[in-house]
CSV table of C-alpha atoms in Angstrom, one decimal:
chain,number,residue,atom,x,y,z
A,24,MET,CA,100.5,-116.8,-48.5
A,25,ARG,CA,101.2,-113.5,-46.8
A,26,LEU,CA,103.7,-111.1,-48.0
A,27,ARG,CA,105.8,-109.4,-45.3
A,28,ARG,CA,107.1,-105.9,-45.7
A,29,SER,CA,110.8,-105.5,-45.2
A,30,ASP,CA,111.8,-103.1,-42.3
A,31,LYS,CA,114.8,-101.9,-44.2
A,32,TYR,CA,112.7,-99.9,-46.6
A,33,ARG,CA,110.7,-98.0,-43.9
A,34,GLU,CA,111.6,-94.4,-43.4
A,35,PRO,CA,112.2,-93.3,-39.8
A,36,HIS,CA,109.7,-90.8,-38.3
A,37,LYS,CA,110.8,-87.2,-38.4
A,38,LEU,CA,109.5,-84.2,-36.6
A,39,ASN,CA,108.4,-81.3,-38.8
A,40,MET,CA,110.4,-78.5,-37.1
A,41,PRO,CA,109.3,-75.6,-39.2
A,42,ALA,CA,105.7,-76.3,-38.3
A,43,MET,CA,106.5,-76.6,-34.6
A,44,ILE,CA,108.4,-73.3,-34.7
A,45,ASP,CA,105.4,-71.6,-36.3
A,46,ILE,CA,103.1,-73.0,-33.6
A,47,VAL,CA,105.4,-71.8,-30.8
A,48,MET,CA,105.6,-68.3,-32.3
A,49,LEU,CA,101.8,-68.1,-32.7
A,50,LEU,CA,101.3,-69.2,-29.1
A,51,LEU,CA,103.9,-66.6,-27.9
A,52,ILE,CA,102.1,-63.8,-29.8
A,53,PHE,CA,98.8,-65.0,-28.4
A,54,PHE,CA,99.9,-65.0,-24.8
A,55,MET,CA,101.7,-61.6,-25.2
A,56,CYS,CA,98.5,-60.0,-26.6
A,57,THR,CA,96.2,-61.5,-24.0
A,58,SER,CA,98.3,-61.0,-20.8
A,59,ASN,CA,97.7,-58.2,-18.3
A,60,PHE,CA,100.7,-56.2,-17.1
A,61,VAL,CA,99.3,-55.1,-13.8
A,62,GLN,CA,101.1,-52.5,-11.6
A,63,PRO,CA,101.7,-53.8,-8.1
A,64,GLU,CA,99.2,-52.6,-5.5
A,65,ASN,CA,101.7,-51.0,-3.1
A,66,ARG,CA,102.8,-48.6,-5.9
A,67,MET,CA,99.3,-47.5,-6.9
A,68,GLN,CA,97.9,-44.1,-5.8
A,69,ALA,CA,94.9,-44.4,-3.5
A,70,ALA,CA,92.1,-42.6,-5.3
A,71,LEU,CA,89.1,-43.2,-3.0
A,72,SER,CA,85.8,-41.4,-3.6
A,73,ARG,CA,84.8,-38.7,-1.3
A,74,VAL,CA,81.3,-38.2,0.2
A,75,GLU,CA,79.9,-34.8,1.1
A,76,GLN,CA,79.0,-34.3,4.8
A,77,GLY,CA,75.5,-35.7,5.4
A,78,VAL,CA,74.9,-37.0,1.9
A,79,GLY,CA,74.9,-40.8,1.6
A,80,GLN,CA,76.6,-41.4,4.9
A,81,GLN,CA,75.4,-44.0,7.4
A,82,GLU,CA,75.6,-43.7,11.1
A,83,TYR,CA,77.9,-46.3,12.5
A,84,MET,CA,77.0,-46.8,16.1
A,85,ASP,CA,78.7,-50.1,16.7
A,86,SER,CA,81.9,-49.5,14.8
A,87,VAL,CA,85.6,-49.0,15.4
A,88,GLU,CA,87.3,-46.1,13.6
A,89,ILE,CA,90.9,-46.4,12.8
A,90,GLU,CA,92.5,-43.1,11.7
A,91,LEU,CA,95.9,-42.9,10.1
A,92,ILE,CA,97.6,-39.5,10.0
A,93,SER,CA,100.9,-38.7,8.4
A,94,GLU,CA,102.8,-35.8,10.0
A,95,ALA,CA,106.5,-35.0,9.3
A,96,ASP,CA,107.2,-38.4,7.8
A,97,GLN,CA,105.8,-40.1,10.9
A,98,LEU,CA,102.6,-42.2,10.9
A,99,ARG,CA,100.2,-41.6,13.8
A,100,ILE,CA,97.6,-44.3,14.4
A,101,PHE,CA,94.3,-43.5,16.3
A,102,CYS,CA,91.7,-46.1,17.3
A,103,ASP,CA,88.4,-44.4,18.2
A,104,GLY,CA,90.2,-41.1,18.9
A,105,THR,CA,92.9,-42.7,21.2
A,106,LEU,CA,96.5,-42.5,20.0
A,107,CYS,CA,97.9,-46.1,19.7
A,108,ASP,CA,101.5,-47.0,20.3
A,109,GLY,CA,102.3,-48.1,16.7
A,110,TRP,CA,100.9,-51.2,15.0
A,111,ALA,CA,101.2,-53.3,18.2
A,112,GLY,CA,99.0,-50.8,20.1
A,113,LEU,CA,96.4,-50.9,17.3
A,114,ARG,CA,96.4,-54.7,17.4
A,115,GLU,CA,95.9,-54.7,21.2
A,116,ASN,CA,93.0,-52.1,21.0
A,117,LEU,CA,91.3,-54.1,18.2
A,118,ARG,CA,91.8,-57.4,20.1
A,119,ILE,CA,90.0,-55.9,23.2
A,120,ARG,CA,87.1,-54.6,21.0
A,121,ARG,CA,86.8,-57.9,19.2
A,122,GLU,CA,86.2,-59.7,22.5
A,123,ILE,CA,83.1,-57.5,23.0
A,124,SER,CA,81.5,-58.1,19.6
A,125,ASP,CA,82.1,-58.3,15.8
A,126,MET,CA,81.9,-54.5,15.0
A,127,ASP,CA,82.3,-52.7,11.8
A,128,VAL,CA,85.8,-51.3,11.2
A,129,ILE,CA,86.4,-48.1,9.3
A,130,VAL,CA,89.9,-47.2,8.2
A,131,ARG,CA,90.3,-43.5,7.5
A,132,GLY,CA,93.5,-42.3,5.8
A,133,GLY,CA,94.5,-38.7,5.9
A,134,ALA,CA,96.3,-36.9,3.1
A,135,GLY,CA,99.7,-38.3,2.4
A,136,VAL,CA,99.2,-41.6,4.1
A,137,PRO,CA,100.6,-44.4,1.9
A,138,PHE,CA,98.0,-46.9,0.7
A,139,GLU,CA,100.1,-49.8,2.0
A,140,ASN,CA,99.5,-48.5,5.6
A,141,MET,CA,95.8,-48.5,5.1
A,142,VAL,CA,96.0,-52.0,3.7
A,143,LYS,CA,98.1,-53.1,6.8
A,144,ALA,CA,95.3,-51.7,9.1
A,145,VAL,CA,92.7,-53.7,7.2
A,146,ASP,CA,94.9,-56.9,7.3
A,147,ILE,CA,95.3,-56.5,11.1
A,148,SER,CA,91.5,-56.2,11.4
A,149,HIS,CA,90.9,-59.3,9.3
A,150,LEU,CA,93.5,-61.3,11.2
A,151,LEU,CA,91.7,-60.5,14.5
A,152,GLY,CA,88.4,-61.7,13.2
A,153,PHE,CA,86.5,-58.6,12.1
A,154,SER,CA,84.3,-59.4,9.2
A,155,LYS,CA,83.2,-56.0,8.0
A,156,VAL,CA,86.1,-53.7,7.3
A,157,GLY,CA,85.9,-50.6,5.0
A,158,PHE,CA,87.9,-47.6,3.8
A,159,SER,CA,87.1,-43.9,4.0
A,160,ALA,CA,89.2,-41.1,2.5
A,161,LYS,CA,89.9,-37.6,3.8
A,162,GLY,CA,91.0,-34.7,1.7
A,163,PRO,CA,93.7,-32.1,2.7
A,164,GLY,CA,92.7,-29.9,5.6
A,165,GLU,CA,89.9,-32.1,7.0
């Protein structure tokens, strides 16, 4: 004969809340210690390395040079020495050159040019299909 346990003597299941609170606090401390608080890119200062004339430079024969110059709070955009009519003019010049071939694109930023403008020039180049795009920095008075 089998004995049956009576259900009226069973204790209901309970959650151990103090242990759960301890685990949540440990996870919170772990994630706070291991997370990175990164400054957004558009607020970072552009600290690009400079190369002396003739030392370590390559000759870019099949390249497009985009030069950004900031004068009197106005941005001037040059594409291979030709003044562009804003971002739309740059886009048009790059589109014409892209039809010729996939050239290297060099973005040169003068002193005082916000880094976000240099990134915008790189983005336009990538959107038009250029695969090799690079930065170059200029110091004051160059």
